[in-house]
Short mmCIF file of C-alpha atoms in Angstrom, two decimals:
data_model
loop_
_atom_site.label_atom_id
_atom_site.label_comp_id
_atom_site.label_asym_id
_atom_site.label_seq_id
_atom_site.Cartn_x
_atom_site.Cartn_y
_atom_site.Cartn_z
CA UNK A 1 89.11 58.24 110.04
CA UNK A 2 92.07 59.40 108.28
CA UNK A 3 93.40 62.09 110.66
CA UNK A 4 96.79 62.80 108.37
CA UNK A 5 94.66 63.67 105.34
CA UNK A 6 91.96 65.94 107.59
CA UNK A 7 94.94 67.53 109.38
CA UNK A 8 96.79 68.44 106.29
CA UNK A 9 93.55 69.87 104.54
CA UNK A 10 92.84 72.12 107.11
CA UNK A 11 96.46 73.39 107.30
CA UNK A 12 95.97 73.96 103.65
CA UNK A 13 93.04 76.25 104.53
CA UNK A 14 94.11 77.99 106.80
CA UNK A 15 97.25 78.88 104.78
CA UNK A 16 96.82 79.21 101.71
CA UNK A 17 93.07 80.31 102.07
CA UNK A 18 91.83 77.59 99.59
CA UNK A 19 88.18 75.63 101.07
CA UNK A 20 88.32 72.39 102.46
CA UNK A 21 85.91 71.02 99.51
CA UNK A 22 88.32 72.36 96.61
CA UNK A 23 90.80 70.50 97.77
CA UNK A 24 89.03 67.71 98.24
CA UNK A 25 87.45 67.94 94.82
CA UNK A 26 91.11 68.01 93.73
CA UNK A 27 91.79 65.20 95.33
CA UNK A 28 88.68 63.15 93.99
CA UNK A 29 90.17 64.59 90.57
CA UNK A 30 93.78 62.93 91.11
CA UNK A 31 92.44 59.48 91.98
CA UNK A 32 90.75 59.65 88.11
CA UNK A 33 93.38 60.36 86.68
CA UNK A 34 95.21 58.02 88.59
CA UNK A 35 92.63 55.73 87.32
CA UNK A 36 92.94 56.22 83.96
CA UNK A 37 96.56 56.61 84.12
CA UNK A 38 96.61 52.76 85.58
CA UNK A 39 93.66 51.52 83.86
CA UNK A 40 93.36 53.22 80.44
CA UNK A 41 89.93 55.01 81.07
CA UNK A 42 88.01 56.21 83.93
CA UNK A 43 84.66 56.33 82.70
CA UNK A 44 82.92 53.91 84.77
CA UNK A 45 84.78 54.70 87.95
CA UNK A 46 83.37 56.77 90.82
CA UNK A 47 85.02 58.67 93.69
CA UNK A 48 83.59 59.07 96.83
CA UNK A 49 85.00 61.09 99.92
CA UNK A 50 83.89 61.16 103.22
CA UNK A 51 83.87 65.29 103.98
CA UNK A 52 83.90 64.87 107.70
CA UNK A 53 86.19 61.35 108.15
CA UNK A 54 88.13 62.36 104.61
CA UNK A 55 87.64 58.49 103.96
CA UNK A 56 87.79 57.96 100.24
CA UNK A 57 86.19 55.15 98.61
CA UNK A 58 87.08 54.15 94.87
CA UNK A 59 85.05 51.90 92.58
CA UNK A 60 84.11 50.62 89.27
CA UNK A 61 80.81 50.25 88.07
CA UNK A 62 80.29 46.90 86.08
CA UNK A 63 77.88 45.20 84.08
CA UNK A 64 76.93 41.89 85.48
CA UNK A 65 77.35 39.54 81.96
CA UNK A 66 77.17 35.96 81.18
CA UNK A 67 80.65 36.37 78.95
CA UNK A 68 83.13 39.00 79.60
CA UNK A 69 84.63 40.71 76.50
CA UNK A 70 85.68 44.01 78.43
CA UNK A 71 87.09 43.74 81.82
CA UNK A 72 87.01 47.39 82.96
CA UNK A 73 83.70 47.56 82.26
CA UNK A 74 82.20 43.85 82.98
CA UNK A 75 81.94 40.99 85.07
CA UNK A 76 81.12 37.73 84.93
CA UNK A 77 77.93 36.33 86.19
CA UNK A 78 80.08 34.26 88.37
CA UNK A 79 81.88 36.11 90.11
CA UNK A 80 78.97 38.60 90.47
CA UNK A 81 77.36 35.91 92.30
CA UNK A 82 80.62 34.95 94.36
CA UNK A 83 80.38 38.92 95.88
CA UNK A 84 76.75 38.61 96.58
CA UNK A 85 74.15 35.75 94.76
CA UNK A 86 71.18 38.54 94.61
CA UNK A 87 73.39 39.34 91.30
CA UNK A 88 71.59 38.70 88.22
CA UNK A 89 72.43 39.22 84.47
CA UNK A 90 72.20 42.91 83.26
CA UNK A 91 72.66 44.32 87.49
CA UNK A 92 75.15 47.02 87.62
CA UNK A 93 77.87 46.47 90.47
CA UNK A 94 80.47 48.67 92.13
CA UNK A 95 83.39 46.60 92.50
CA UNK A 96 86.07 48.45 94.85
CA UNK A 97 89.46 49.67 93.44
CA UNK A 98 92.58 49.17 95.65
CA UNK A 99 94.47 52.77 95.15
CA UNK A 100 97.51 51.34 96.49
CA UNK A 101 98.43 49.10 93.68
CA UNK A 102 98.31 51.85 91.50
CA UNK A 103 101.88 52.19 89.55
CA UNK A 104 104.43 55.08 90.35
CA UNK A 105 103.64 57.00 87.02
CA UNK A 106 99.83 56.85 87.36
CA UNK A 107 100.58 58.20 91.71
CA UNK A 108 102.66 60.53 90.65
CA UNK A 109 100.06 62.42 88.09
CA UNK A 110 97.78 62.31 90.80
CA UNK A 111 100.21 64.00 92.83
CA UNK A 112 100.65 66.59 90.32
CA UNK A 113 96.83 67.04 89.73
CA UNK A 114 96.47 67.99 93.38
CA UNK A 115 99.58 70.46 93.28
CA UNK A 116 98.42 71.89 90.42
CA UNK A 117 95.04 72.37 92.08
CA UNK A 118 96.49 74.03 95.15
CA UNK A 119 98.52 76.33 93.36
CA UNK A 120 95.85 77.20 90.69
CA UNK A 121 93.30 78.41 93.68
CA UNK A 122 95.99 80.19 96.00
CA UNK A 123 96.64 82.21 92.73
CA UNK A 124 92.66 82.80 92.45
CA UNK A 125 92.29 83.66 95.95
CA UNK A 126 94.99 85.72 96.26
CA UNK A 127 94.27 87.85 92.65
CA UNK A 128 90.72 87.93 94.46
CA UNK A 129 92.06 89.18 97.78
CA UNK A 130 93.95 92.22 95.77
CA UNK A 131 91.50 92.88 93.62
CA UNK A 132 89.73 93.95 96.03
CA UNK A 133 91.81 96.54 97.38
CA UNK A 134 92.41 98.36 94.02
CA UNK A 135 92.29 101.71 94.08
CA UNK A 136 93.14 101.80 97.93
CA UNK A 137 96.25 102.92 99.80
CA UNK A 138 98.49 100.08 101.25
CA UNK A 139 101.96 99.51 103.12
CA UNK A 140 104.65 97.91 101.51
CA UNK A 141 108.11 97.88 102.13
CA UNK A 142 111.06 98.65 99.87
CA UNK A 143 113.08 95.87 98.17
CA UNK A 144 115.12 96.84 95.74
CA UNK A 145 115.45 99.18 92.37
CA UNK A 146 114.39 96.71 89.12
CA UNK A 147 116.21 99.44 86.55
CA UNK A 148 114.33 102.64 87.39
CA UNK A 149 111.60 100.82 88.61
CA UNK A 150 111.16 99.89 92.16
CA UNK A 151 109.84 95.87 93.57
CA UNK A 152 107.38 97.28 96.67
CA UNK A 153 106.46 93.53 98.96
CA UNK A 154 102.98 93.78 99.76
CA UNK A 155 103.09 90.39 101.98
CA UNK A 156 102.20 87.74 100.03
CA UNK A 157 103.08 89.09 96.76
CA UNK A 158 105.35 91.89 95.20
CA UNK A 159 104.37 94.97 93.16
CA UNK A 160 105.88 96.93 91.13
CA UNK A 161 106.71 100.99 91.31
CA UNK A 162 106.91 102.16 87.87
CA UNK A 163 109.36 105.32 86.98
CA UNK A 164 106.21 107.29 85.95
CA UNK A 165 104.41 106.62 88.94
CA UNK A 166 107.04 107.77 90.91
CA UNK A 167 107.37 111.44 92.63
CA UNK A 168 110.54 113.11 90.48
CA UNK A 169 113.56 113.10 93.55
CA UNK A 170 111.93 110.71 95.38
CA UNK A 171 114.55 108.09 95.95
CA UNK A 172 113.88 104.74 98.43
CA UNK A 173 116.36 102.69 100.64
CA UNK A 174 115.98 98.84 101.09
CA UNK A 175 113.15 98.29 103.93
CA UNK A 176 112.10 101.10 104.09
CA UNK A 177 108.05 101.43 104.67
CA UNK A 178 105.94 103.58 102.46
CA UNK A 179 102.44 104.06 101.39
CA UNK A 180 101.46 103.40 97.68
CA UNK A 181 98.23 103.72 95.63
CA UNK A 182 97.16 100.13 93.87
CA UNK A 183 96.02 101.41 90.87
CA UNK A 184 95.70 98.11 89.06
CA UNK A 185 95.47 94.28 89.45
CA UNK A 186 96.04 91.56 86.86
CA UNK A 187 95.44 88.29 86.76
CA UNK A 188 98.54 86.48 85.03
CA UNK A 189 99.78 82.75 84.79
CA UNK A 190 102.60 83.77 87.71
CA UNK A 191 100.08 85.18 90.10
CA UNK A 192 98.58 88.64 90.51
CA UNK A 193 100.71 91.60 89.12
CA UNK A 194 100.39 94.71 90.97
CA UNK A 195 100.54 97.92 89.95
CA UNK A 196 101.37 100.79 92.67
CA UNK A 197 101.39 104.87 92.27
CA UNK A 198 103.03 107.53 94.49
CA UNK A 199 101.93 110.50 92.12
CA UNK A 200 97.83 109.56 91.73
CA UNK A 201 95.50 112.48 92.98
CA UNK A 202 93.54 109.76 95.04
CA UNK A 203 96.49 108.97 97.16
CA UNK A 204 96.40 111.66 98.50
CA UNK A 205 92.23 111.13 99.37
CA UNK A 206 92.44 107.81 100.59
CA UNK A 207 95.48 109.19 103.08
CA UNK A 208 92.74 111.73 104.52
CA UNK A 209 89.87 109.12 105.06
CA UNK A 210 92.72 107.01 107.01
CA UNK A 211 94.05 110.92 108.79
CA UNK A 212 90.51 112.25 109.25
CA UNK A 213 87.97 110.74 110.80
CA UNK A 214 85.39 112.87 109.46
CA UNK A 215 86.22 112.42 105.92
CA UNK A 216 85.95 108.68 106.83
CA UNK A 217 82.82 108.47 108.23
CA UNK A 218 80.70 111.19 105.14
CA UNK A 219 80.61 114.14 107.36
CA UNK A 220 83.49 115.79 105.45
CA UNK A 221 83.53 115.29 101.73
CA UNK A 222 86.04 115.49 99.88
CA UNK A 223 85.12 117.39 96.20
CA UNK A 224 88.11 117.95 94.09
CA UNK A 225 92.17 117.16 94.07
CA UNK A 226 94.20 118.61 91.64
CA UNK A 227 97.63 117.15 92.14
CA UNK A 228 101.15 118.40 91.45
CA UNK A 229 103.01 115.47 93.10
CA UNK A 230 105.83 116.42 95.55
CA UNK A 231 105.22 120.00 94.91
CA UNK A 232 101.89 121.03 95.76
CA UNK A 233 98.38 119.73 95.74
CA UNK A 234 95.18 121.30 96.38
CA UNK A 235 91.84 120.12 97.63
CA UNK A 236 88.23 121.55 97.85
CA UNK A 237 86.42 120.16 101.41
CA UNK A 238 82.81 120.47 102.47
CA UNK A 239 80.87 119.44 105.05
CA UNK A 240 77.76 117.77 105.41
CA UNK A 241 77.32 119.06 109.08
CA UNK A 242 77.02 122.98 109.93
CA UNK A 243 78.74 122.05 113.18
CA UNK A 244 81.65 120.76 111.24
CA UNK A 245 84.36 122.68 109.53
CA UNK A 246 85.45 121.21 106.89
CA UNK A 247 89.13 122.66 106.61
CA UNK A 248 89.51 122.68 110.72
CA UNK A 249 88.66 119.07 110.43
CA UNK A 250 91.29 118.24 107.50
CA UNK A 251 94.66 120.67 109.06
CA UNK A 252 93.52 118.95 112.53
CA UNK A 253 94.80 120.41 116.43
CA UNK A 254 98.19 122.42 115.59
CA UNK A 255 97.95 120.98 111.79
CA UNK A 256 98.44 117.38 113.51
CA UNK A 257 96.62 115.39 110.59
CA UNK A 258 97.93 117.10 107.73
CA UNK A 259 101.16 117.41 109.03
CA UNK A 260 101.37 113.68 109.09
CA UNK A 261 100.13 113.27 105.82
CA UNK A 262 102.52 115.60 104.65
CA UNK A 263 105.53 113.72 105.91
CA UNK A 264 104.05 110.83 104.05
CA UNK A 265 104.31 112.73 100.84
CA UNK A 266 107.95 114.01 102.39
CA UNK A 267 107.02 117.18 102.44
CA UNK A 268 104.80 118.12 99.20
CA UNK A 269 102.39 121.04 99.91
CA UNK A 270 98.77 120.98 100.98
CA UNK A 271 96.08 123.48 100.28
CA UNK A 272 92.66 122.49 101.89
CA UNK A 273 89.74 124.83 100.76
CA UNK A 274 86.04 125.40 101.51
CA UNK A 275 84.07 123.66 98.40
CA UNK A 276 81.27 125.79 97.07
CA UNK A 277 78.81 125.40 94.54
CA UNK A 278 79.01 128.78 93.34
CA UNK A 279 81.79 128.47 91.14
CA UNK A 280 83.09 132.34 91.41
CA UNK A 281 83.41 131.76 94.90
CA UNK A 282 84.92 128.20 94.23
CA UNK A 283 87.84 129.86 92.02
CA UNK A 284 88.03 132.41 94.44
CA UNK A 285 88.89 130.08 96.92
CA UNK A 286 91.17 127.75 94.97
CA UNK A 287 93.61 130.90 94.05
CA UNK A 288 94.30 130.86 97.76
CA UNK A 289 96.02 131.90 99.72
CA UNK A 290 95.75 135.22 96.84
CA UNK A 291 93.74 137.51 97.54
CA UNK A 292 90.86 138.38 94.83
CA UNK A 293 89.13 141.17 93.82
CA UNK A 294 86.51 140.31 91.20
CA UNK A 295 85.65 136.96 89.72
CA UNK A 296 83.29 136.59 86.60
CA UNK A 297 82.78 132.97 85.74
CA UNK A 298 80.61 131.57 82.92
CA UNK A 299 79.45 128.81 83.46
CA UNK A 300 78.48 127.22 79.88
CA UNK A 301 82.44 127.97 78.05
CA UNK A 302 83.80 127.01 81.56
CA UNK A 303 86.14 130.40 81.44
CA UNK A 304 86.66 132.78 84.42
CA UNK A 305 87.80 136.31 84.33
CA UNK A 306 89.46 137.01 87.50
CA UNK A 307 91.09 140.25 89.07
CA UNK A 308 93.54 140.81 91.63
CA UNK A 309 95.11 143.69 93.06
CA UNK A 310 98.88 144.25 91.29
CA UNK A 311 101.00 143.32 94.65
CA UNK A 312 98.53 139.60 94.34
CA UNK A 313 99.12 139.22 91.01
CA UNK A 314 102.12 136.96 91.15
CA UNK A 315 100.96 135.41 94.06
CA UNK A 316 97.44 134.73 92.45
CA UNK A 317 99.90 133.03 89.18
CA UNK A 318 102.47 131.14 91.28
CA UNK A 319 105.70 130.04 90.49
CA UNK A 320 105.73 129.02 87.24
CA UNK A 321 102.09 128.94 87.17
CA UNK A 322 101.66 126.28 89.29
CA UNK A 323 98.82 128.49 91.63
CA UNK A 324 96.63 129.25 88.68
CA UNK A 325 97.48 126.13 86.98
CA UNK A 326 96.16 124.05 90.04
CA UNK A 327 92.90 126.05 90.82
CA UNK A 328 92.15 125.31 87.11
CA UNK A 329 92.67 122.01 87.45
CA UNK A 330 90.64 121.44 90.91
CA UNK A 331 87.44 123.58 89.23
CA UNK A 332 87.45 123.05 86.03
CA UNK A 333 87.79 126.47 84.79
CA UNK A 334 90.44 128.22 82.28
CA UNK A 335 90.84 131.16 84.52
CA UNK A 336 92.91 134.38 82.82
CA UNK A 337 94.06 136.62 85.98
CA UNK A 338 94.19 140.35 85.53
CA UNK A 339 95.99 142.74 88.10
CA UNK A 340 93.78 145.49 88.85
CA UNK A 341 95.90 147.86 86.61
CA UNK A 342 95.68 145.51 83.72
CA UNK A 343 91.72 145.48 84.01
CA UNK A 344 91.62 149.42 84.33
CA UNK A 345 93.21 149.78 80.86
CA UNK A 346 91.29 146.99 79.25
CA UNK A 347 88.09 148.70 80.58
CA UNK A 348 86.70 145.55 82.51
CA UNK A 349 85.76 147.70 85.39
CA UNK A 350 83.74 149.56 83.70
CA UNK A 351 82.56 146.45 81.76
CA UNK A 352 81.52 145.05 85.14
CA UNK A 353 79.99 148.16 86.65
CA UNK A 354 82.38 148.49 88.94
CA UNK A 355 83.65 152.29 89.98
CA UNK A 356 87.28 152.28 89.32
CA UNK A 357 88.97 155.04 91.92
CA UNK A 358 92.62 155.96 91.97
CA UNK A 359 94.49 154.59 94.65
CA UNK A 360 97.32 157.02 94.07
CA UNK A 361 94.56 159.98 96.12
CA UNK A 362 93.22 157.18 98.38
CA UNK A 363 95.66 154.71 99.23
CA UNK A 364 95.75 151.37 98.14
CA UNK A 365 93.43 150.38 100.87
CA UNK A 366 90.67 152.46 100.57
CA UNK A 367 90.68 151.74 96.67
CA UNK A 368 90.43 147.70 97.76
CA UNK A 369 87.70 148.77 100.15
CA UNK A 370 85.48 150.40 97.74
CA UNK A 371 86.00 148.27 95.35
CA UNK A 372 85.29 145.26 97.51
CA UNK A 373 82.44 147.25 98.55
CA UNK A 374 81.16 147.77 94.50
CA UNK A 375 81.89 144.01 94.23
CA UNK A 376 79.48 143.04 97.36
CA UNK A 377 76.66 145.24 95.86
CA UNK A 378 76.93 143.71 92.80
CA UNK A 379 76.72 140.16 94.21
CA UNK A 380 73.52 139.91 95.09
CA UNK A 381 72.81 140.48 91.02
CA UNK A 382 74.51 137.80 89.98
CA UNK A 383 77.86 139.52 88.83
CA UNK A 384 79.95 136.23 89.87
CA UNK A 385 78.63 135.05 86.08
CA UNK A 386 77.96 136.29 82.90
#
């Protein structure tokens, strides 16, 4: 048995996560080109390798002839019958090959065969290992700034942080641990090239399946994400279980889980809202936390006419836009937001049917009562759409 060989093969396994038979198909590889390296050719030469004792056997096959024009490939009828007298003209022999007299050129392209082999399939199995994990959240730690670009070490191999993928301000110290989004895996000539993302929507998804056990498991499904990285995000939650709330499951006891995954994101902004199929109610719940008045949505141009009492209005918009700009984003809708002063003098109360009273003789709060009130009766026709 030749222990040195078996031992080495499985420490090759076990590190480099390449099967015992590759590398021993490798190996059966070097010795013909070792062959043909010493010899010329290899044609007629077979390789044979115990899998369990890693004994290796090499011969040549030979014609048994009564005159011997090529040596490689023939033998004499005498000395066919000198190995074993059953040998007759025309009987095909294996004659063994002593590996050891092979010269140091021909060992040393074996050598190279087999290194070539082991790097070749730790490449493969390692492109294969990350390949499948794209589109998932890993761990890396920081190494160092490549330009404006940051090198991330995932373990076995590096990745790279591209400027655009990165959150604007976001700035990293050597080893320091963070959480990146593989959003692509190549196969190249060097090994796999990685490609990470701190700014992708689905970061922010994959951190609540790994938060939230319930999003994990199907019982709370995450919809939509519409993404402003380190600003704001927003995302629509619903729940495939009445005894589950969706949202109560996502902030977690005292905000626990979405605190933490808003310290991963270093402090970007998290809306979680109830998902609904009824897209009025959908956009009125993305405007959160604004309150809303009236919501028309039409559902074949994918436009929403929404109102808002004046003191929302800004609140509905955001700074900058960002609130509207977001809940467009997470439902799909171009919404145009009215204050409730702006939709009395365009008349879109009374297109509606909704009774327009003067808050100035009933106080702002009546006025949002009965028009709330106008706005409930109207539901149950339909007046979300158009």
């Amino acid at each position: 048995m030749n222990k040195e060989l078996l031992e080495a093969l499985n420490i090759l396994e076990k590190e480099n996560s390449i099967s015992k038979e590759t590398l021993l198909e490798a190996i059966e590889n070097s010795l013909l080109t070792a062959c043909k390296n010493h010899f010329g050719k290899a044609d007629n030469i077979k390789v044979s390798i115990n899998r369990d004792t890693c004994d290796f056997n090499v011969s040549a096959e030979k014609e048994v002839v009564e005159t011997v024009e090529d040596p490689l490939l023939q033998i004499s009828l005498a000395e066919a019958k000198m190995t074993d007298p059953k040998y007759d003209l025309g009987d095909v022999i294996h004659c063994p090959i002593d590996s050891k007299k092979f010269g140091r050129i021909a060992t040393q392209n074996a050598k190279n065969v087999i290194l070539q082999k082991i790097r070749e399939e730790g490449r493969k199995s390692l492109f294969n290992d990350w390949y499948c994990q794209e589109r998932e959240v890993v761990t890396g730690i920081v190494q160092r700034y490549l330009g404006r670009n940051v090198s991330i070490n995932l373990g076995k191999v590096d990745a790279i942080l591209n400027e655009t993928e990165m959150v604007k301000g976001e700035v990293f110290k050597a080893t320091e641990r963070i959480k990146v989004f593989v959003l692509e895996v190549k196969d190249t000539p060097k090994g796999p090239r990685i490609s990470v993302s701190r700014t992708h929507p689905d970061l922010v998804k994959r951190l609540f399946e790994s938060e939230v056990t319930e999003v994990k498991d199907g019982t709370v499904e995450i919809k939509a994400i519409a993404r402003e990285a380190g600003s704001r995000t927003k995302i629509a939650v619903k729940s495939n279980d009445t005894n589950v709330d969706p949202v109560g499951a996502c902030v977690g006891l005292n905000g626990a889980r979405v605190n933490s995954i808003v310290n991963e994101l270093r402090g970007e902004k998290i809306d979680i809202i109830n998902w609904d199929d009824n897209p009025a109610y959908l956009i009125e719940n993305a405007l959160s936390p604004a309150k809303v008045i009236c919501v028309v949505a039409d559902e074949v141009s994918k436009e929403a006419q929404v109102i808002v009492p004046d003191y929302q209005l800004s609140l509905a918009i955001g700074k900058e836009g960002q609130n509207a700009r977001l809940a467009a984003r997470l439902t799909g809708y171009k919404i145009d937001i009215k204050s409730e002063t702006q939709a009395r003098e365009l008349g879109l109360f009374e297109e509606l049917g909704l009774e327009y009273q003067d808050s100035a003789n009933n106080g702002s709060s009546s006025f949002e009562e009965a028009l709330q009130g106008e706005f409930q009766e109207e539901e149950s026709e339909d007046s979300y759409q158009e």
